[in-house]
Short mmCIF file of C-alpha atoms and ligand atoms in Angstrom, two decimals:
data_model
loop_
_atom_site.label_atom_id
_atom_site.label_comp_id
_atom_site.label_asym_id
_atom_site.label_seq_id
_atom_site.Cartn_x
_atom_site.Cartn_y
_atom_site.Cartn_z
CA MET A 1 11.81 2.51 3.17
CA ILE A 2 9.70 2.45 6.38
CA SER A 3 8.35 -1.00 5.62
CA ASP A 4 11.83 -2.40 4.91
CA ILE A 5 13.38 -0.85 8.01
CA ILE A 6 10.71 -2.24 10.35
CA GLY A 7 11.05 -5.60 8.62
CA LYS A 8 14.77 -5.91 9.11
CA SER A 9 15.02 -4.34 12.62
CA LYS A 10 15.57 -6.92 15.35
CA LYS A 11 15.78 -4.62 18.39
CA ILE A 12 13.07 -1.97 18.52
CA VAL A 13 12.29 0.66 21.16
CA ILE A 14 8.65 1.73 20.99
CA LYS A 15 7.61 4.93 22.74
CA ILE A 16 3.93 5.31 23.52
CA GLY A 17 2.76 8.88 24.04
CA SER A 18 0.20 9.96 26.61
CA HIS A 19 -2.06 11.19 23.80
CA THR A 20 -1.81 7.86 22.06
CA ILE A 21 -3.35 5.89 24.88
CA SER A 22 -5.92 8.47 25.92
CA ASP A 23 -9.12 9.92 24.51
CA ASP A 24 -9.78 13.60 23.88
CA ASN A 25 -11.38 13.81 27.32
CA GLY A 26 -8.17 12.56 28.94
CA LYS A 27 -9.35 9.04 29.79
CA VAL A 28 -7.22 5.98 29.15
CA ASN A 29 -8.29 4.20 25.95
CA PHE A 30 -7.79 0.51 26.68
CA GLU A 31 -8.82 -0.49 23.17
CA ILE A 32 -5.89 1.38 21.67
CA MET A 33 -3.53 0.12 24.37
CA SER A 34 -4.68 -3.43 23.74
CA ASN A 35 -4.17 -3.07 19.99
CA ILE A 36 -0.63 -1.75 20.52
CA VAL A 37 0.18 -4.67 22.81
CA GLU A 38 -1.17 -7.11 20.18
CA GLN A 39 1.06 -5.56 17.55
CA ILE A 40 4.06 -5.79 19.88
CA ASN A 41 3.22 -9.45 20.51
CA ASP A 42 3.20 -10.06 16.74
CA LEU A 43 6.62 -8.44 16.41
CA ILE A 44 7.95 -10.61 19.26
CA ASN A 45 6.53 -13.73 17.60
CA GLU A 46 8.53 -12.77 14.52
CA GLY A 47 11.69 -12.92 16.62
CA LYS A 48 12.06 -9.20 17.30
CA ARG A 49 12.90 -7.84 20.74
CA ILE A 50 10.98 -4.87 22.07
CA ILE A 51 11.47 -2.33 24.84
CA ILE A 52 8.60 0.04 25.60
CA VAL A 53 8.93 3.60 26.86
CA SER A 54 5.47 4.63 27.99
CA SER A 55 3.95 7.89 29.10
CA GLY A 56 0.49 8.04 30.61
CA ALA A 57 1.08 7.77 34.37
CA GLY A 58 -0.49 11.21 34.91
CA ILE A 59 -3.61 10.31 32.92
CA CYS A 60 -3.92 6.94 34.64
CA GLY A 61 -3.52 8.74 37.99
CA ILE A 62 -6.38 11.10 37.22
CA ALA A 63 -8.55 8.17 36.20
CA ALA A 64 -7.80 6.57 39.57
CA ILE A 65 -8.14 9.64 41.78
CA ASN A 66 -10.19 12.15 39.88
CA LYS A 67 -10.44 14.68 42.71
CA TRP A 68 -6.78 15.66 42.13
CA ASN A 69 -7.53 16.65 38.56
CA ARG A 70 -7.02 20.36 39.12
CA LYS A 71 -4.18 20.30 41.65
CA GLU A 72 -1.32 22.29 40.20
CA ASP A 73 1.01 21.82 43.17
CA ILE A 74 4.16 19.91 42.12
CA ASN A 75 3.89 17.51 45.09
CA TYR A 76 0.39 16.56 44.00
CA LYS A 77 1.50 16.14 40.38
CA GLN A 78 4.30 13.83 41.43
CA ALA A 79 2.00 11.96 43.80
CA LEU A 80 -0.51 11.59 40.96
CA CYS A 81 2.17 10.00 38.78
CA ALA A 82 3.08 7.62 41.63
CA ILE A 83 -0.56 6.45 41.74
CA GLY A 84 -0.94 6.42 37.96
CA GLN A 85 2.25 4.46 37.37
CA VAL A 86 0.71 1.49 39.21
CA GLU A 87 -2.45 1.76 37.10
CA LEU A 88 -0.42 2.04 33.92
CA MET A 89 1.69 -1.02 34.72
CA ASN A 90 -1.38 -2.94 35.83
CA ALA A 91 -2.92 -2.30 32.40
CA TYR A 92 0.23 -3.43 30.56
CA LYS A 93 0.58 -6.47 32.82
CA GLY A 94 -3.00 -7.58 32.12
CA LEU A 95 -2.71 -7.03 28.37
CA PHE A 96 0.63 -8.82 27.95
CA GLU A 97 -0.44 -11.65 30.24
CA LYS A 98 -2.98 -12.68 27.59
CA HIS A 99 -0.03 -13.39 25.31
CA GLY A 100 1.97 -15.17 28.00
CA ILE A 101 4.46 -12.32 28.27
CA ILE A 102 5.87 -11.06 31.56
CA VAL A 103 6.39 -7.31 31.94
CA ALA A 104 8.98 -5.44 33.99
CA GLN A 105 9.11 -1.80 35.00
CA MET A 106 12.15 0.47 35.06
CA LEU A 107 11.79 4.03 36.31
CA LEU A 108 14.74 6.17 35.32
CA THR A 109 16.07 9.70 35.81
CA ARG A 110 18.63 11.81 33.98
CA GLU A 111 21.30 10.85 36.51
CA ASP A 112 20.92 7.23 35.48
CA PHE A 113 22.27 8.15 32.07
CA SER A 114 25.06 10.47 33.22
CA ASP A 115 26.68 8.29 35.87
CA HIS A 116 28.84 5.55 34.36
CA ILE A 117 28.15 2.91 37.03
CA ARG A 118 24.41 3.55 37.06
CA THR A 119 24.28 3.38 33.27
CA LEU A 120 26.15 0.08 33.33
CA ASN A 121 23.73 -1.34 35.89
CA ILE A 122 20.71 -0.27 33.86
CA ARG A 123 22.25 -1.78 30.75
CA ASN A 124 22.88 -5.09 32.48
CA THR A 125 19.36 -5.25 33.91
CA LEU A 126 17.81 -4.30 30.59
CA PHE A 127 19.85 -6.82 28.60
CA THR A 128 18.99 -9.58 31.11
CA LEU A 129 15.26 -8.80 30.89
CA VAL A 130 15.34 -8.71 27.09
CA ASP A 131 17.34 -11.95 26.89
CA GLU A 132 14.76 -13.64 29.10
CA GLY A 133 11.88 -12.55 26.85
CA VAL A 134 10.47 -10.04 29.33
CA VAL A 135 8.98 -6.82 27.94
CA THR A 136 10.34 -3.88 29.92
CA VAL A 137 8.22 -0.76 30.26
CA ILE A 138 10.37 2.28 30.97
CA ASN A 139 9.16 5.63 32.25
CA GLU A 140 10.74 8.62 33.91
CA ASN A 141 10.74 8.33 37.69
CA ASP A 142 8.46 11.34 38.04
CA SER A 143 8.09 11.18 41.80
CA VAL A 144 11.82 11.80 42.36
CA SER A 145 12.50 13.93 39.29
CA VAL A 146 12.51 17.59 40.17
CA GLU A 147 13.14 20.12 37.42
CA GLU A 148 16.96 20.14 37.73
CA ILE A 149 17.44 16.40 37.30
CA LYS A 150 14.61 15.73 34.92
CA ILE A 151 14.93 14.17 31.49
CA GLY A 152 11.66 16.03 30.99
CA ASP A 153 9.96 14.10 28.23
CA ASN A 154 9.70 10.50 27.14
CA ASP A 155 10.79 11.20 23.56
CA THR A 156 14.24 11.98 24.94
CA LEU A 157 14.08 9.06 27.38
CA ALA A 158 13.19 6.75 24.47
CA ALA A 159 16.14 8.07 22.44
CA LEU A 160 18.55 7.58 25.36
CA THR A 161 17.20 4.05 25.82
CA ALA A 162 17.58 3.23 22.12
CA ASN A 163 21.20 4.41 22.21
CA LEU A 164 21.95 2.58 25.46
CA TRP A 165 20.53 -0.69 24.10
CA ASN A 166 22.04 -0.16 20.66
CA ALA A 167 18.60 -0.63 19.12
CA ASP A 168 18.06 -1.02 15.38
CA LEU A 169 15.06 1.28 15.37
CA LEU A 170 13.11 3.75 17.52
CA ILE A 171 9.38 4.09 16.87
CA LEU A 172 7.48 6.99 18.46
CA LEU A 173 3.74 6.35 18.62
CA SER A 174 1.99 9.72 18.81
CA ASP A 175 -1.40 11.11 17.79
CA ILE A 176 -0.27 12.44 14.42
CA ASP A 177 0.89 10.60 11.30
CA GLY A 178 4.33 12.20 11.40
CA VAL A 179 6.00 15.59 11.01
CA TYR A 180 4.14 18.09 8.90
CA ASP A 181 5.22 21.41 7.43
CA LYS A 182 2.89 22.99 10.00
CA ASN A 183 0.77 21.79 12.93
CA PRO A 184 -1.89 19.56 11.33
CA LYS A 185 -4.28 20.23 14.22
CA ASP A 186 -4.46 23.91 13.25
CA HIS A 187 -3.94 23.67 9.49
CA HIS A 188 -6.00 21.37 7.27
CA ASN A 189 -3.61 21.82 4.38
CA ALA A 190 -0.55 20.71 6.40
CA GLU A 191 1.62 18.33 4.41
CA LEU A 192 3.24 15.20 5.79
CA ILE A 193 7.00 14.97 5.39
CA GLU A 194 7.72 11.28 4.84
CA GLU A 195 11.50 11.17 4.88
CA VAL A 196 13.92 13.38 6.79
CA TYR A 197 17.63 13.22 6.02
CA ASP A 198 18.58 16.70 7.20
CA ILE A 199 17.20 17.70 10.60
CA ASP A 200 18.61 21.25 10.57
CA GLY A 201 17.01 21.76 7.16
CA LEU A 202 13.72 20.40 8.46
CA LEU A 203 13.72 22.78 11.43
CA GLU A 204 14.13 25.73 9.08
CA GLU A 205 11.26 24.51 6.93
CA ILE A 206 8.50 23.68 9.38
CA ASP A 207 6.30 25.43 11.86
CA ALA A 208 6.53 23.38 15.04
CA ARG A 209 4.32 25.36 17.35
CA GLY A 210 1.57 23.86 19.37
CA LYS A 211 1.86 21.49 22.27
CA SER A 212 -0.52 19.39 24.21
CA ASN A 213 -1.83 19.82 27.76
CA PHE A 214 -0.64 16.60 29.24
CA GLY A 215 1.89 15.50 26.63
CA THR A 216 5.10 17.22 27.72
CA GLY A 217 6.95 16.93 24.45
CA GLY A 218 5.43 18.48 21.38
CA ILE A 219 6.96 17.97 17.97
CA ILE A 220 10.29 19.59 18.84
CA THR A 221 11.26 16.94 21.41
CA LYS A 222 10.41 14.29 18.82
CA ILE A 223 12.73 15.90 16.30
CA SER A 224 15.54 16.17 18.84
CA ALA A 225 14.98 12.52 19.80
CA ALA A 226 15.51 11.72 16.12
CA ARG A 227 18.74 13.70 16.13
CA LYS A 228 19.98 11.82 19.20
CA VAL A 229 19.40 8.35 17.75
CA ASN A 230 20.47 9.27 14.21
CA GLU A 231 23.84 10.31 15.70
CA TYR A 232 24.22 6.65 16.64
CA GLY A 233 23.07 5.45 13.22
CA ILE A 234 19.63 4.44 14.52
CA PRO A 235 16.63 5.47 12.38
CA MET A 236 13.46 6.83 13.99
CA ILE A 237 9.87 6.54 12.81
CA LEU A 238 7.20 8.97 14.05
CA THR A 239 3.73 7.59 13.49
CA ASN A 240 0.13 7.61 14.64
CA GLY A 241 -0.35 5.03 17.40
CA LYS A 242 -4.04 5.87 17.64
CA LYS A 243 -4.67 4.17 14.31
CA ALA A 244 -5.44 0.48 14.72
CA ASN A 245 -2.73 -1.89 13.50
CA ILE A 246 -0.50 1.02 12.52
CA ILE A 247 2.75 -0.95 12.54
CA LYS A 248 1.25 -3.66 10.34
CA LYS A 249 -0.19 -1.03 8.00
CA LEU A 250 3.14 0.76 7.70
CA ARG A 251 4.66 -2.55 6.69
CA SER A 252 1.96 -3.21 4.11
CA ARG A 253 2.31 0.42 2.93
CA GLU A 254 -1.36 1.17 3.67
CA GLU A 255 -0.35 4.02 6.01
CA LYS A 256 2.27 6.74 5.92
CA ALA A 257 4.58 8.14 8.60
CA THR A 258 7.84 10.08 8.92
CA ILE A 259 11.18 8.34 9.00
CA PHE A 260 14.25 10.21 10.20
CA PHE A 261 17.50 8.87 8.94
CA SER A 262 19.89 11.73 9.00
CA THR A 263 23.31 10.92 7.64
CA GLN A 264 24.80 14.33 8.30
CA PHE A 265 26.72 13.28 11.41
P1 ADP B 1 2.77 12.78 22.52
O1 ADP B 1 1.72 12.82 23.60
O2 ADP B 1 2.61 11.65 21.55
O3 ADP B 1 4.19 12.83 23.06
P2 ADP B 1 2.64 15.65 21.83
O4 ADP B 1 1.25 16.13 21.98
O5 ADP B 1 3.64 15.99 22.86
O6 ADP B 1 2.58 14.05 21.55
O7 ADP B 1 3.26 16.17 20.43
C1 ADP B 1 2.62 15.94 19.18
C2 ADP B 1 1.83 17.17 18.77
O8 ADP B 1 2.70 18.16 18.23
C3 ADP B 1 0.86 16.89 17.65
O9 ADP B 1 -0.36 16.35 18.10
C4 ADP B 1 0.66 18.27 17.01
O10 ADP B 1 -0.48 18.93 17.49
C5 ADP B 1 1.88 19.08 17.47
N1 ADP B 1 2.62 19.69 16.35
C6 ADP B 1 3.04 20.97 16.30
N2 ADP B 1 3.68 21.24 15.14
C7 ADP B 1 3.67 20.09 14.42
C8 ADP B 1 4.20 19.72 13.10
N3 ADP B 1 4.87 20.58 12.33
N4 ADP B 1 4.02 18.43 12.69
C9 ADP B 1 3.38 17.53 13.48
N5 ADP B 1 2.87 17.83 14.71
C10 ADP B 1 3.01 19.09 15.19
#
């Protein structure tokens, strides 16, 4: 199922989590980033079109200006993301350049999806970039997003983007193979759930506790992202972006993941 869906999807939104592109010590892992970019390049060479939603500005910011590591003040956090966003884009630019691909950046807020005119403008820009073969990297505009107007996590932003673009598939690259019946980081016997057709049923079944330090989502935002895109008939795959060549391996059935394709709407 997963292999076939990736194979036939022409328009794919790929969300890259902060944990995916960083090590346990919170440093950016360029090897993983580079491998993800290579896989995206392969998909593009197959004729697929890709939009990226990427987290990691905070981590990249800390790498650039380490002395702010412990600043809890919201102004500092937002300033850190402003610095890190440049680092993040610089990394993507360098990696895609090797494949002759130009990258663009779009920083969005919740308002961009709730105001009709703004949404239309984003759509037009996005469609133009995609048509011209540019890979757009989307992130939340953290330096203007205060709590009240925040989307809050990039799983949701990726789902909104997939719906806006009318994508064929949303892939969330995280640091776990998929959804388990309980947090696999705390329970060795946690079992992977490979196919989800009923999200309400899933939520009753699993233990979804446990969240990361710098990832803002946790498993719950991933499940609600699935609900959002499934409502539009778009399937979502949650998989482990830390594993080299994961998209290729899902296609060759060497690796497993979770696919959400709820038909209850
Ligand atoms: P990302 O940085 O990719 O957005 P997060 O750290 O926000 O990822 O969320 C994924 C984490 O959610 C996993 O690493 C895992 O520790 C945790 N988690 C909690 N419950 C579950 C569950 N039932 N199945 C899978 N992961 C879970």
